[in-house]
Short mmCIF file of C-alpha atoms in Angstrom, two decimals:
data_model
loop_
_atom_site.label_atom_id
_atom_site.label_comp_id
_atom_site.label_asym_id
_atom_site.label_seq_id
_atom_site.Cartn_x
_atom_site.Cartn_y
_atom_site.Cartn_z
CA UNK L 1 103.86 107.15 -141.28
CA UNK L 2 100.49 108.31 -140.58
CA UNK L 3 97.17 107.27 -142.33
CA UNK L 4 95.63 109.54 -144.83
CA UNK L 5 91.75 109.11 -143.90
CA UNK L 6 89.44 111.65 -142.97
CA UNK L 7 88.30 111.98 -139.63
CA UNK L 8 84.45 111.91 -140.28
CA UNK L 9 82.41 110.96 -137.32
CA UNK L 10 79.98 108.01 -137.83
CA UNK L 11 76.45 109.93 -137.48
CA UNK L 12 72.71 108.82 -137.81
CA UNK L 13 72.16 112.21 -139.25
CA UNK L 14 74.13 111.14 -142.72
CA UNK L 15 71.53 108.12 -143.00
CA UNK L 16 68.83 110.65 -142.48
CA UNK L 17 69.96 113.05 -145.00
CA UNK L 18 71.03 110.21 -147.40
CA UNK L 19 67.55 108.98 -147.32
CA UNK L 20 65.91 112.44 -147.87
CA UNK L 21 68.49 113.06 -150.81
CA UNK L 22 68.50 109.62 -152.66
CA UNK L 23 65.44 107.99 -151.75
CA UNK L 24 62.61 110.60 -151.79
CA UNK L 25 60.09 108.59 -154.08
CA UNK L 26 60.57 105.46 -151.87
CA UNK L 27 57.47 104.68 -149.51
CA UNK L 28 56.70 103.79 -146.22
CA UNK L 29 53.11 102.15 -145.13
CA UNK L 30 51.69 102.32 -141.75
CA UNK L 31 48.62 100.39 -140.63
CA UNK L 32 46.34 102.51 -138.39
CA UNK L 33 44.09 101.26 -135.41
CA UNK L 34 41.20 101.05 -137.79
CA UNK L 35 43.50 98.66 -140.10
CA UNK L 36 43.45 101.22 -142.81
CA UNK L 37 46.90 101.86 -144.41
CA UNK L 38 48.63 105.36 -144.97
CA UNK L 39 51.56 106.05 -147.01
CA UNK L 40 54.29 108.50 -146.95
CA UNK L 41 57.42 108.91 -149.10
CA UNK L 42 60.79 109.10 -147.78
CA UNK L 43 60.89 112.74 -148.94
CA UNK L 44 57.73 113.44 -146.80
CA UNK L 45 59.24 111.42 -144.11
CA UNK L 46 62.63 113.41 -144.30
CA UNK L 47 60.95 116.48 -144.08
CA UNK L 48 58.66 115.41 -141.10
CA UNK L 49 61.71 114.23 -139.23
CA UNK L 50 63.43 117.43 -139.64
CA UNK L 51 60.09 119.18 -138.55
CA UNK L 52 60.33 117.12 -135.34
CA UNK L 53 63.69 117.89 -134.69
CA UNK L 54 63.12 121.64 -134.86
CA UNK L 55 59.85 121.39 -132.82
CA UNK L 56 61.52 119.65 -129.86
CA UNK L 57 64.47 122.19 -129.92
CA UNK L 58 61.69 125.08 -129.94
CA UNK L 59 60.16 123.23 -126.76
CA UNK L 60 63.70 123.61 -125.23
CA UNK L 61 65.14 120.28 -125.70
CA UNK L 62 68.60 120.31 -124.66
CA UNK L 63 71.61 118.22 -125.55
CA UNK L 64 71.26 114.77 -123.83
CA UNK L 65 67.83 115.43 -122.73
CA UNK L 66 65.72 112.04 -123.00
CA UNK L 67 62.62 111.86 -124.77
CA UNK L 68 60.50 108.71 -124.19
CA UNK L 69 58.21 107.11 -126.85
CA UNK L 70 55.37 104.92 -125.96
CA UNK L 71 54.38 103.89 -129.53
CA UNK L 72 53.38 101.01 -131.75
CA UNK L 73 55.27 100.54 -134.93
CA UNK L 74 54.44 103.07 -137.59
CA UNK L 75 55.91 106.21 -139.64
CA UNK L 76 55.77 108.78 -136.77
CA UNK L 77 57.91 106.19 -134.42
CA UNK L 78 60.47 106.11 -137.23
CA UNK L 79 60.43 109.91 -137.39
CA UNK L 80 61.30 109.72 -133.42
CA UNK L 81 64.26 107.15 -134.32
CA UNK L 82 66.05 109.99 -136.26
CA UNK L 83 64.50 113.50 -135.27
CA UNK L 84 65.34 113.17 -131.44
CA UNK L 85 69.18 112.59 -131.77
CA UNK L 86 69.22 114.99 -134.59
CA UNK L 87 67.76 117.57 -132.07
CA UNK L 88 70.40 116.49 -129.70
CA UNK L 89 68.13 114.38 -127.45
CA UNK L 90 68.33 110.78 -126.56
CA UNK L 91 65.24 108.31 -127.75
CA UNK L 92 64.05 106.25 -125.02
CA UNK L 93 61.69 103.83 -126.21
CA UNK L 94 59.19 102.62 -123.33
CA UNK L 95 58.01 98.99 -123.61
CA UNK L 96 54.19 99.23 -123.53
CA UNK L 97 53.92 95.48 -122.75
CA UNK L 98 55.49 96.08 -119.01
CA UNK L 99 53.02 97.02 -116.10
CA UNK L 100 52.60 100.54 -115.40
CA UNK L 101 54.58 100.49 -112.16
CA UNK L 102 57.53 99.15 -114.19
CA UNK L 103 57.09 101.70 -117.13
CA UNK L 104 56.85 104.57 -114.34
CA UNK L 105 59.97 103.32 -112.58
CA UNK L 106 62.07 103.04 -115.94
CA UNK L 107 60.94 106.54 -117.18
CA UNK L 108 62.13 107.94 -113.75
CA UNK L 109 65.35 106.09 -113.64
CA UNK L 110 66.05 107.44 -117.20
CA UNK L 111 64.79 110.88 -115.94
CA UNK L 112 62.90 111.38 -119.17
CA UNK L 113 62.05 114.88 -119.74
CA UNK L 114 59.34 114.38 -122.68
CA UNK L 115 57.08 111.72 -123.80
CA UNK L 116 55.55 111.14 -127.45
CA UNK L 117 52.72 108.86 -126.99
CA UNK L 118 50.10 107.30 -129.19
CA UNK L 119 46.76 108.30 -128.69
CA UNK L 120 45.26 104.99 -128.20
CA UNK L 121 47.88 104.60 -125.67
CA UNK L 122 46.82 107.29 -123.32
CA UNK L 123 44.95 105.09 -120.93
CA UNK L 124 48.05 103.22 -120.45
CA UNK L 125 50.08 106.53 -120.03
CA UNK L 126 47.48 107.83 -117.32
CA UNK L 127 48.35 104.73 -115.25
CA UNK L 128 51.83 105.60 -114.74
CA UNK L 129 51.49 109.33 -114.77
CA UNK L 130 51.58 109.96 -111.34
CA UNK L 131 54.86 107.80 -111.15
CA UNK L 132 57.06 110.10 -113.34
CA UNK L 133 56.21 113.69 -114.16
CA UNK L 134 56.94 114.47 -117.83
CA UNK L 135 57.54 118.01 -118.72
CA UNK L 136 55.78 117.79 -122.03
CA UNK L 137 53.52 114.98 -123.12
CA UNK L 138 53.21 115.16 -126.88
CA UNK L 139 50.43 112.88 -128.47
CA UNK L 140 50.42 111.30 -131.97
CA UNK L 141 47.02 111.19 -133.10
CA UNK L 142 47.36 107.63 -134.30
CA UNK L 143 43.86 106.88 -134.42
CA UNK L 144 42.87 110.19 -136.23
CA UNK L 145 40.70 111.42 -133.30
CA UNK L 146 41.44 114.91 -131.99
CA UNK L 147 44.19 115.21 -129.42
CA UNK L 148 42.69 115.95 -125.73
CA UNK L 149 43.33 119.03 -123.90
CA UNK L 150 46.32 119.55 -121.95
CA UNK L 151 48.59 117.76 -124.08
CA UNK L 152 50.82 118.77 -127.03
CA UNK L 153 49.65 117.79 -130.46
CA UNK L 154 52.26 116.04 -132.40
CA UNK L 155 50.93 116.94 -135.80
CA UNK L 156 50.32 120.53 -134.90
CA UNK L 157 53.95 120.74 -133.62
CA UNK L 158 55.40 119.54 -136.93
CA UNK L 159 53.15 121.72 -139.07
CA UNK L 160 54.45 124.90 -137.17
CA UNK L 161 58.14 123.71 -137.26
CA UNK L 162 60.87 124.73 -139.88
CA UNK L 163 62.25 121.70 -141.49
CA UNK L 164 64.33 123.93 -144.00
CA UNK L 165 65.71 126.00 -141.15
CA UNK L 166 66.68 123.33 -138.85
CA UNK L 167 70.08 122.99 -137.83
CA UNK L 168 71.19 119.82 -136.44
CA UNK L 169 72.78 119.81 -133.03
CA UNK L 170 76.69 119.62 -132.60
CA UNK L 171 77.41 115.92 -131.83
CA UNK L 172 80.36 113.57 -131.52
CA UNK L 173 80.00 110.10 -132.93
CA UNK L 174 80.28 108.64 -129.13
CA UNK L 175 77.38 110.72 -127.96
CA UNK L 176 73.90 108.88 -127.00
CA UNK L 177 71.24 108.46 -129.58
CA UNK L 178 68.95 106.01 -128.03
CA UNK L 179 68.30 104.09 -124.87
CA UNK L 180 66.54 100.71 -124.25
CA UNK L 181 65.97 99.01 -120.70
CA UNK L 182 66.42 95.29 -120.26
CA UNK L 183 63.72 93.07 -119.58
CA UNK L 184 64.43 92.80 -115.93
CA UNK L 185 62.86 89.34 -115.29
CA UNK L 186 65.16 88.70 -112.42
CA UNK L 187 65.48 92.06 -110.94
CA UNK L 188 64.98 95.82 -111.99
CA UNK L 189 65.37 96.80 -115.58
CA UNK L 190 68.48 98.30 -116.45
CA UNK L 191 69.14 101.07 -119.16
CA UNK L 192 71.47 100.64 -122.29
CA UNK L 193 72.45 103.70 -124.08
CA UNK L 194 73.71 103.45 -127.72
CA UNK L 195 75.87 106.09 -129.83
CA UNK L 196 75.80 107.17 -133.25
CA UNK L 197 79.15 105.31 -133.44
CA UNK L 198 77.75 101.83 -132.28
CA UNK L 199 74.34 102.06 -133.98
CA UNK L 200 75.96 102.64 -137.26
CA UNK L 201 78.62 100.09 -136.91
CA UNK L 202 75.80 97.57 -135.84
CA UNK L 203 73.63 98.41 -138.90
CA UNK L 204 76.61 98.24 -141.32
CA UNK L 205 77.22 94.71 -139.90
CA UNK L 206 73.54 93.41 -139.66
CA UNK L 207 73.00 94.49 -143.32
CA UNK L 208 75.44 92.15 -144.88
CA UNK L 209 74.30 89.65 -147.32
CA UNK L 210 74.25 86.77 -144.90
CA UNK L 211 72.22 88.33 -142.24
CA UNK L 212 69.63 90.94 -143.08
CA UNK L 213 70.79 90.98 -146.63
CA UNK L 214 69.01 94.32 -147.35
CA UNK L 215 68.60 95.57 -151.02
CA UNK L 216 66.80 98.63 -151.96
CA UNK L 217 64.06 96.32 -153.61
CA UNK L 218 63.28 94.67 -150.33
CA UNK L 219 59.85 95.29 -148.60
CA UNK L 220 60.40 94.83 -144.75
CA UNK L 221 57.75 93.83 -142.31
CA UNK L 222 59.25 94.60 -138.82
CA UNK L 223 56.78 92.66 -136.63
CA UNK L 224 59.40 93.03 -133.78
CA UNK L 225 58.18 95.99 -131.84
CA UNK L 226 60.12 99.15 -132.11
CA UNK L 227 60.28 99.40 -128.50
CA UNK L 228 62.33 95.98 -128.23
CA UNK L 229 65.76 96.35 -128.80
CA UNK L 230 65.05 99.18 -131.41
CA UNK L 231 63.17 96.72 -133.20
CA UNK L 232 66.76 94.78 -133.60
CA UNK L 233 68.32 97.63 -135.40
CA UNK L 234 66.23 96.98 -138.74
CA UNK L 235 64.73 100.50 -138.99
CA UNK L 236 68.36 102.26 -139.24
CA UNK L 237 69.17 99.51 -141.92
CA UNK L 238 66.02 100.28 -143.97
CA UNK L 239 66.38 104.20 -143.76
CA UNK L 240 70.36 103.57 -144.93
CA UNK L 241 68.84 101.70 -148.05
CA UNK L 242 65.78 103.37 -148.70
CA UNK L 243 63.82 100.31 -148.27
CA UNK L 244 60.16 100.03 -148.08
CA UNK L 245 58.77 99.48 -144.63
CA UNK L 246 55.40 98.13 -143.77
CA UNK L 247 54.45 98.80 -140.23
CA UNK L 248 51.72 96.51 -138.74
CA UNK L 249 50.74 99.11 -135.93
CA UNK L 250 49.11 97.33 -133.14
CA UNK L 251 47.75 94.48 -135.29
CA UNK L 252 49.91 91.53 -134.43
CA UNK L 253 47.42 88.83 -134.36
CA UNK L 254 48.08 86.06 -136.91
CA UNK L 255 45.00 86.60 -138.87
CA UNK L 256 45.88 90.46 -139.10
CA UNK L 257 49.46 89.57 -140.06
CA UNK L 258 48.37 87.31 -142.82
CA UNK L 259 45.92 89.82 -144.11
CA UNK L 260 48.47 92.49 -144.24
CA UNK L 261 50.94 90.36 -146.07
CA UNK L 262 48.29 89.83 -149.05
CA UNK L 263 47.99 93.68 -149.16
CA UNK L 264 51.82 94.49 -148.97
CA UNK L 265 53.95 91.18 -149.56
CA UNK L 266 57.14 91.28 -147.67
CA UNK L 267 60.38 90.16 -148.63
CA UNK L 268 61.57 90.40 -145.17
CA UNK L 269 59.79 89.68 -142.08
CA UNK L 270 61.06 89.85 -138.45
CA UNK L 271 59.26 88.49 -135.38
CA UNK L 272 59.97 86.66 -132.21
CA UNK L 273 59.08 82.89 -132.29
CA UNK L 274 55.78 83.08 -130.45
CA UNK L 275 54.61 85.34 -133.28
CA UNK L 276 55.80 82.79 -135.92
CA UNK L 277 54.60 79.94 -134.20
CA UNK L 278 51.01 80.96 -134.03
CA UNK L 279 51.22 82.58 -137.62
CA UNK L 280 52.09 79.21 -139.18
CA UNK L 281 49.43 77.11 -136.89
CA UNK L 282 46.71 79.40 -138.47
CA UNK L 283 47.98 79.56 -141.85
CA UNK L 284 47.98 75.58 -141.86
CA UNK L 285 44.68 75.28 -140.23
CA UNK L 286 43.14 77.89 -142.84
CA UNK L 287 44.55 75.49 -145.77
CA UNK L 288 41.87 72.97 -145.08
CA UNK L 289 39.31 75.27 -143.32
CA UNK L 290 39.37 78.47 -145.52
CA UNK L 291 41.52 77.43 -148.68
CA UNK L 292 42.62 80.31 -150.84
CA UNK L 293 42.16 82.89 -147.92
CA UNK L 294 45.82 83.49 -147.66
CA UNK L 295 48.91 82.82 -149.56
CA UNK L 296 52.59 83.50 -147.93
CA UNK L 297 54.76 85.59 -149.90
CA UNK L 298 56.97 83.55 -152.25
CA UNK L 299 60.40 83.56 -151.37
CA UNK L 300 60.12 85.74 -148.23
CA UNK L 301 63.09 85.69 -145.84
CA UNK L 302 62.38 85.56 -142.21
CA UNK L 303 64.47 86.50 -139.22
CA UNK L 304 63.45 85.14 -135.82
CA UNK L 305 65.04 85.79 -132.51
CA UNK L 306 64.26 86.84 -128.85
CA UNK L 307 63.93 83.17 -127.86
CA UNK L 308 65.13 80.00 -128.78
CA UNK L 309 63.62 78.97 -132.51
CA UNK L 310 62.81 75.13 -132.52
CA UNK L 311 63.77 73.13 -135.43
CA UNK L 312 60.07 72.09 -135.85
CA UNK L 313 58.93 75.69 -136.66
CA UNK L 314 62.00 76.17 -139.21
CA UNK L 315 60.87 73.09 -140.98
CA UNK L 316 57.24 74.29 -140.90
CA UNK L 317 57.99 77.47 -142.93
CA UNK L 318 60.35 75.73 -145.19
CA UNK L 319 57.36 73.44 -146.41
CA UNK L 320 55.91 76.71 -147.75
CA UNK L 321 59.30 77.89 -149.30
CA UNK L 322 60.19 80.21 -146.39
CA UNK L 323 63.71 79.84 -144.78
CA UNK L 324 64.04 81.23 -141.35
CA UNK L 325 67.47 82.89 -140.06
CA UNK L 326 67.77 82.64 -136.54
CA UNK L 327 69.67 85.28 -134.49
CA UNK L 328 70.73 85.79 -130.94
CA UNK L 329 71.68 88.79 -129.14
CA UNK L 330 70.47 90.90 -126.24
CA UNK L 331 69.47 94.50 -125.58
CA UNK L 332 72.84 95.14 -124.15
CA UNK L 333 74.12 93.91 -127.51
CA UNK L 334 72.32 96.25 -130.12
CA UNK L 335 71.26 93.32 -130.48
CA UNK L 336 72.49 91.08 -133.35
CA UNK L 337 75.68 89.05 -132.00
CA UNK L 338 75.26 85.51 -133.99
CA UNK L 339 72.83 84.67 -137.01
CA UNK L 340 72.66 81.09 -138.12
CA UNK L 341 73.10 81.16 -141.82
CA UNK L 342 74.11 78.58 -144.49
CA UNK L 343 77.93 78.94 -144.46
CA UNK L 344 79.99 77.74 -147.13
CA UNK L 345 80.99 74.72 -144.93
CA UNK L 346 77.45 73.51 -145.19
CA UNK L 347 77.53 73.57 -149.20
CA UNK L 348 77.08 69.94 -149.24
CA UNK L 349 75.34 69.31 -145.82
CA UNK L 350 72.71 66.82 -146.00
CA UNK L 351 69.04 68.66 -145.55
CA UNK L 352 68.64 67.39 -141.89
CA UNK L 353 72.35 68.85 -141.21
CA UNK L 354 71.11 72.05 -142.48
CA UNK L 355 68.09 72.18 -140.40
CA UNK L 356 70.02 71.12 -137.39
CA UNK L 357 72.26 73.95 -137.84
CA UNK L 358 69.47 76.50 -138.73
CA UNK L 359 68.06 75.52 -135.25
CA UNK L 360 71.37 76.88 -133.67
CA UNK L 361 72.01 80.38 -132.30
CA UNK L 362 74.45 80.79 -135.20
CA UNK L 363 77.96 82.13 -135.92
CA UNK L 364 79.26 85.42 -134.47
CA UNK L 365 78.98 88.52 -136.63
CA UNK L 366 82.09 90.56 -137.58
CA UNK L 367 83.40 92.69 -134.87
CA UNK L 368 81.80 90.88 -132.22
CA UNK L 369 84.31 88.43 -130.07
CA UNK L 370 82.62 85.83 -128.11
CA UNK L 371 83.97 83.04 -125.82
CA UNK L 372 82.71 80.49 -123.60
CA UNK L 373 83.73 80.71 -119.94
CA UNK L 374 83.45 77.47 -117.67
CA UNK L 375 82.94 77.22 -114.17
CA UNK L 376 86.53 76.96 -113.50
CA UNK L 377 87.32 80.37 -115.51
CA UNK L 378 88.87 78.52 -118.85
CA UNK L 379 87.56 79.01 -122.10
CA UNK L 380 85.48 75.96 -123.59
CA UNK L 381 86.83 74.30 -126.32
CA UNK L 382 85.14 74.30 -129.59
CA UNK L 383 84.05 70.70 -129.55
CA UNK L 384 80.05 71.29 -129.41
CA UNK L 385 79.78 69.57 -126.19
CA UNK L 386 81.42 71.68 -123.23
CA UNK L 387 79.17 74.21 -122.17
CA UNK L 388 80.09 77.76 -120.84
CA UNK L 389 78.58 81.22 -120.48
CA UNK L 390 78.60 83.41 -123.39
CA UNK L 391 80.68 86.38 -122.97
CA UNK L 392 81.07 88.84 -125.73
CA UNK L 393 82.62 92.29 -126.27
CA UNK L 394 82.64 94.50 -129.36
CA UNK L 395 82.15 98.19 -130.38
CA UNK L 396 78.23 98.01 -130.46
CA UNK L 397 78.24 95.93 -127.16
CA UNK L 398 77.59 97.85 -123.67
CA UNK L 399 80.45 98.38 -121.31
CA UNK L 400 78.04 99.61 -118.43
CA UNK L 401 74.64 100.25 -117.49
CA UNK L 402 72.78 103.70 -117.14
CA UNK L 403 73.30 105.01 -113.56
CA UNK L 404 74.24 101.46 -112.45
CA UNK L 405 78.09 101.05 -113.85
CA UNK L 406 79.54 97.85 -114.57
CA UNK L 407 78.43 95.26 -111.70
CA UNK L 408 80.73 92.16 -111.78
CA UNK L 409 77.99 89.92 -112.02
CA UNK L 410 77.38 91.55 -115.33
CA UNK L 411 80.99 92.27 -116.60
CA UNK L 412 84.37 90.69 -116.21
CA UNK L 413 87.29 92.11 -114.83
CA UNK L 414 88.96 92.16 -118.48
CA UNK L 415 85.82 93.98 -119.95
CA UNK L 416 83.73 91.26 -121.35
CA UNK L 417 79.63 91.23 -121.03
CA UNK L 418 78.42 88.22 -118.98
CA UNK L 419 75.41 87.38 -121.06
CA UNK L 420 74.01 84.73 -118.53
CA UNK L 421 73.22 82.37 -121.66
CA UNK L 422 75.11 78.80 -121.79
CA UNK L 423 76.08 77.38 -124.79
CA UNK L 424 78.39 75.39 -126.89
CA UNK L 425 80.53 76.14 -129.89
CA UNK L 426 81.61 73.64 -132.60
CA UNK L 427 84.58 73.58 -134.86
CA UNK L 428 82.53 75.56 -137.45
CA UNK L 429 81.96 78.35 -135.16
CA UNK L 430 78.28 77.47 -134.54
CA UNK L 431 76.85 78.30 -131.16
CA UNK L 432 74.25 76.38 -129.73
CA UNK L 433 72.30 77.84 -126.81
CA UNK L 434 71.68 75.39 -123.87
CA UNK L 435 70.13 77.48 -121.52
CA UNK L 436 70.20 80.53 -119.36
CA UNK L 437 72.28 79.92 -116.39
CA UNK L 438 69.34 80.34 -114.08
CA UNK L 439 67.54 77.78 -116.04
CA UNK L 440 70.07 74.93 -116.27
CA UNK L 441 68.71 71.72 -114.51
CA UNK L 442 71.36 69.96 -112.39
CA UNK L 443 70.17 66.41 -111.77
CA UNK L 444 72.27 63.94 -109.75
CA UNK L 445 75.45 66.21 -110.64
CA UNK L 446 74.75 66.04 -114.16
CA UNK L 447 73.23 69.17 -116.39
CA UNK L 448 70.17 68.83 -118.39
CA UNK L 449 69.31 71.65 -121.18
CA UNK L 450 65.69 72.80 -120.60
CA UNK L 451 66.10 74.50 -124.31
CA UNK L 452 66.98 71.01 -125.84
CA UNK L 453 63.91 69.43 -123.85
CA UNK L 454 61.54 72.17 -124.98
CA UNK L 455 62.47 71.91 -128.68
CA UNK L 456 61.97 68.28 -128.77
CA UNK L 457 58.59 68.43 -127.09
CA UNK L 458 57.45 71.16 -129.74
CA UNK L 459 58.56 68.84 -132.38
CA UNK L 460 55.66 66.44 -131.51
CA UNK L 461 52.75 67.02 -133.72
CA UNK L 462 50.39 67.51 -130.88
CA UNK L 463 52.36 70.11 -128.97
CA UNK L 464 52.23 73.85 -129.58
CA UNK L 465 54.44 75.13 -127.22
CA UNK L 466 56.42 73.75 -124.21
CA UNK L 467 58.70 75.26 -121.44
CA UNK L 468 60.71 73.03 -118.79
CA UNK L 469 61.79 74.31 -115.36
CA UNK L 470 63.49 72.56 -112.65
CA UNK L 471 61.73 71.60 -109.63
CA UNK L 472 63.35 70.32 -106.05
CA UNK L 473 64.16 66.75 -105.69
CA UNK L 474 65.26 65.16 -102.45
CA UNK L 475 67.22 62.62 -104.21
CA UNK L 476 68.75 64.17 -107.17
CA UNK L 477 68.63 67.79 -106.24
CA UNK L 478 66.36 68.97 -109.20
CA UNK L 479 64.37 67.30 -111.65
CA UNK L 480 62.76 68.52 -114.95
CA UNK L 481 58.98 69.65 -115.26
CA UNK L 482 57.43 70.23 -118.54
CA UNK L 483 54.66 72.79 -118.95
CA UNK L 484 52.94 71.47 -122.29
CA UNK L 485 50.47 73.48 -124.35
CA UNK L 486 48.50 71.36 -126.92
CA UNK L 487 47.18 72.27 -130.53
CA UNK L 488 43.44 72.68 -130.38
CA UNK L 489 41.83 69.44 -130.59
CA UNK L 490 44.94 67.32 -129.77
CA UNK L 491 46.54 65.68 -127.02
CA UNK L 492 49.17 63.25 -125.86
CA UNK L 493 49.79 61.41 -122.46
CA UNK L 494 53.06 61.51 -120.58
CA UNK L 495 53.93 58.31 -121.82
CA UNK L 496 53.77 59.09 -125.45
CA UNK L 497 55.68 62.33 -124.68
CA UNK L 498 58.30 60.44 -123.21
CA UNK L 499 58.54 57.95 -125.92
CA UNK L 500 59.04 61.09 -128.29
CA UNK L 501 61.73 62.31 -126.15
CA UNK L 502 63.53 58.91 -126.34
CA UNK L 503 63.27 58.78 -130.11
CA UNK L 504 64.84 62.34 -130.21
CA UNK L 505 68.08 60.96 -128.27
CA UNK L 506 67.35 61.70 -124.68
CA UNK L 507 68.21 59.29 -121.87
CA UNK L 508 65.42 57.96 -119.67
CA UNK L 509 67.12 59.97 -116.61
CA UNK L 510 66.77 63.15 -118.74
CA UNK L 511 63.18 63.06 -119.18
CA UNK L 512 60.75 65.21 -117.24
CA UNK L 513 59.24 63.46 -114.24
CA UNK L 514 56.08 65.65 -114.59
CA UNK L 515 54.07 67.01 -117.39
CA UNK L 516 51.64 69.97 -116.54
CA UNK L 517 49.13 70.61 -119.16
CA UNK L 518 48.29 74.48 -119.06
CA UNK L 519 46.34 76.77 -121.36
CA UNK L 520 48.98 79.29 -122.20
CA UNK L 521 52.83 79.71 -121.37
CA UNK L 522 53.21 82.97 -119.27
CA UNK L 523 55.69 85.37 -121.36
CA UNK L 524 57.85 88.28 -120.61
CA UNK L 525 57.01 91.77 -122.30
CA UNK L 526 59.28 90.62 -125.07
CA UNK L 527 57.85 87.38 -125.71
CA UNK L 528 60.25 84.94 -124.12
CA UNK L 529 58.95 82.08 -121.60
CA UNK L 530 58.44 83.65 -118.29
CA UNK L 531 60.22 80.70 -116.44
CA UNK L 532 60.08 82.60 -113.04
CA UNK L 533 56.27 82.63 -112.89
CA UNK L 534 56.54 78.91 -113.87
CA UNK L 535 58.96 78.21 -110.93
CA UNK L 536 56.52 80.23 -108.82
CA UNK L 537 53.70 78.30 -109.84
CA UNK L 538 55.15 74.73 -109.58
CA UNK L 539 58.77 74.65 -108.27
CA UNK L 540 57.69 74.66 -104.60
CA UNK L 541 56.20 71.28 -105.14
CA UNK L 542 58.70 68.36 -105.11
CA UNK L 543 58.81 66.11 -108.20
CA UNK L 544 56.92 63.08 -108.18
CA UNK L 545 58.42 60.65 -111.27
CA UNK L 546 55.22 59.55 -113.52
CA UNK L 547 54.90 56.06 -114.87
#
């Protein structure tokens, strides 16, 4: 017997046509560099996207050619998300927060042929222009100023194109549509290439009710950059559902985001913990210093990821009626792998238990297989205690890197991705990230989780942020050192912080031996704590136990 279902390939082009047909009057809002707002309907966006695809083909784009983007979050970047693959190309988002040398290396490694760049980012482009020569550089006049000579004008190309006569490039569902590079904090960045099939499947899974929970009536504010793992895939889901998107452009300061929320109140907002931490601190300070200036959108949902989300941050937003969902994933996983949502098993759980679970990485989403592999090569039991490296596989998880294959330090012999994250899993399937393999602290033969220490320190009322690293110790091998940033006008000494950690269940031997007070914690281009820099700064100095 054979199945009778049609063999219709999964394709982003279907999502584009769906949006242009069903959601023509729905809107997209973009914030310009001068903070003014511009609105496009999905009907306008659809025609502009097809015009972009037609223009790229007229410029000579061939199937599989890479088209890089160096752009903030706005409607034209969303046009690239669908127009480039529609023409047969592969969209390659360049991370504008990397150094010019790194951007140049990545563009060269990907063999990018064309570049689409915001005019306000041309100074950055010029810093790496000699490292990789693009055949065409197309400038989007984001600021409204004329495009400089020597560059192609994005708007002029679209105006001269024929969206009605455009014909989609022939493709299969396994053809590439986009690529992103890993953060590269421990070595050179590596390229991950997504397909039509993987992107559509990821979109369908992530849009489920317990995850993004997208509805056609939603208003989505993607603070997560569109160059960071494709803004976690949310642009594809919004187009699929015709959801209104409000793009913040380059304005990511807490004041700017809070101002934008007053103009266009979101029902769902996405961002990394750093953004949300500074936003809630700014908001709560304004409640006393500038009462009435801002109001957080009632009932807004928020998905936060990219780094561990401390329970204190979740509780802070909950006080204002906003529940934070924490997600975990990587560039290699498209990225959604787990989300911590209120499962049926928590229906009768206490408030404290619900918060404790919300601060975990969550439960694996459908189609993702996840295991914890211990040092002895066995799978860790689901006891909530035994740690192991997270290994995953599934239809939207990469099986290799562009040009680098499947090195054994990143992939197992039986085909699982080695994430480098260490975690536990309990009987309810909740994953709790304890550390990166390189960040675990082994003291006297016992493991100490830097993430647990960081989250507990950030629960102290005087602490804004905290990062914990290992420093060498002659007796114990390694000891924890805490780098602490205090809130404005507040402080605490080492003894007070130690007592705070003891009250949170840590044993004396687990407490940091040193507390370094710093102005700011260095971060990677994606907002994660840059512990490599902290280790360079402090780890060469042996620990000295503080009283």
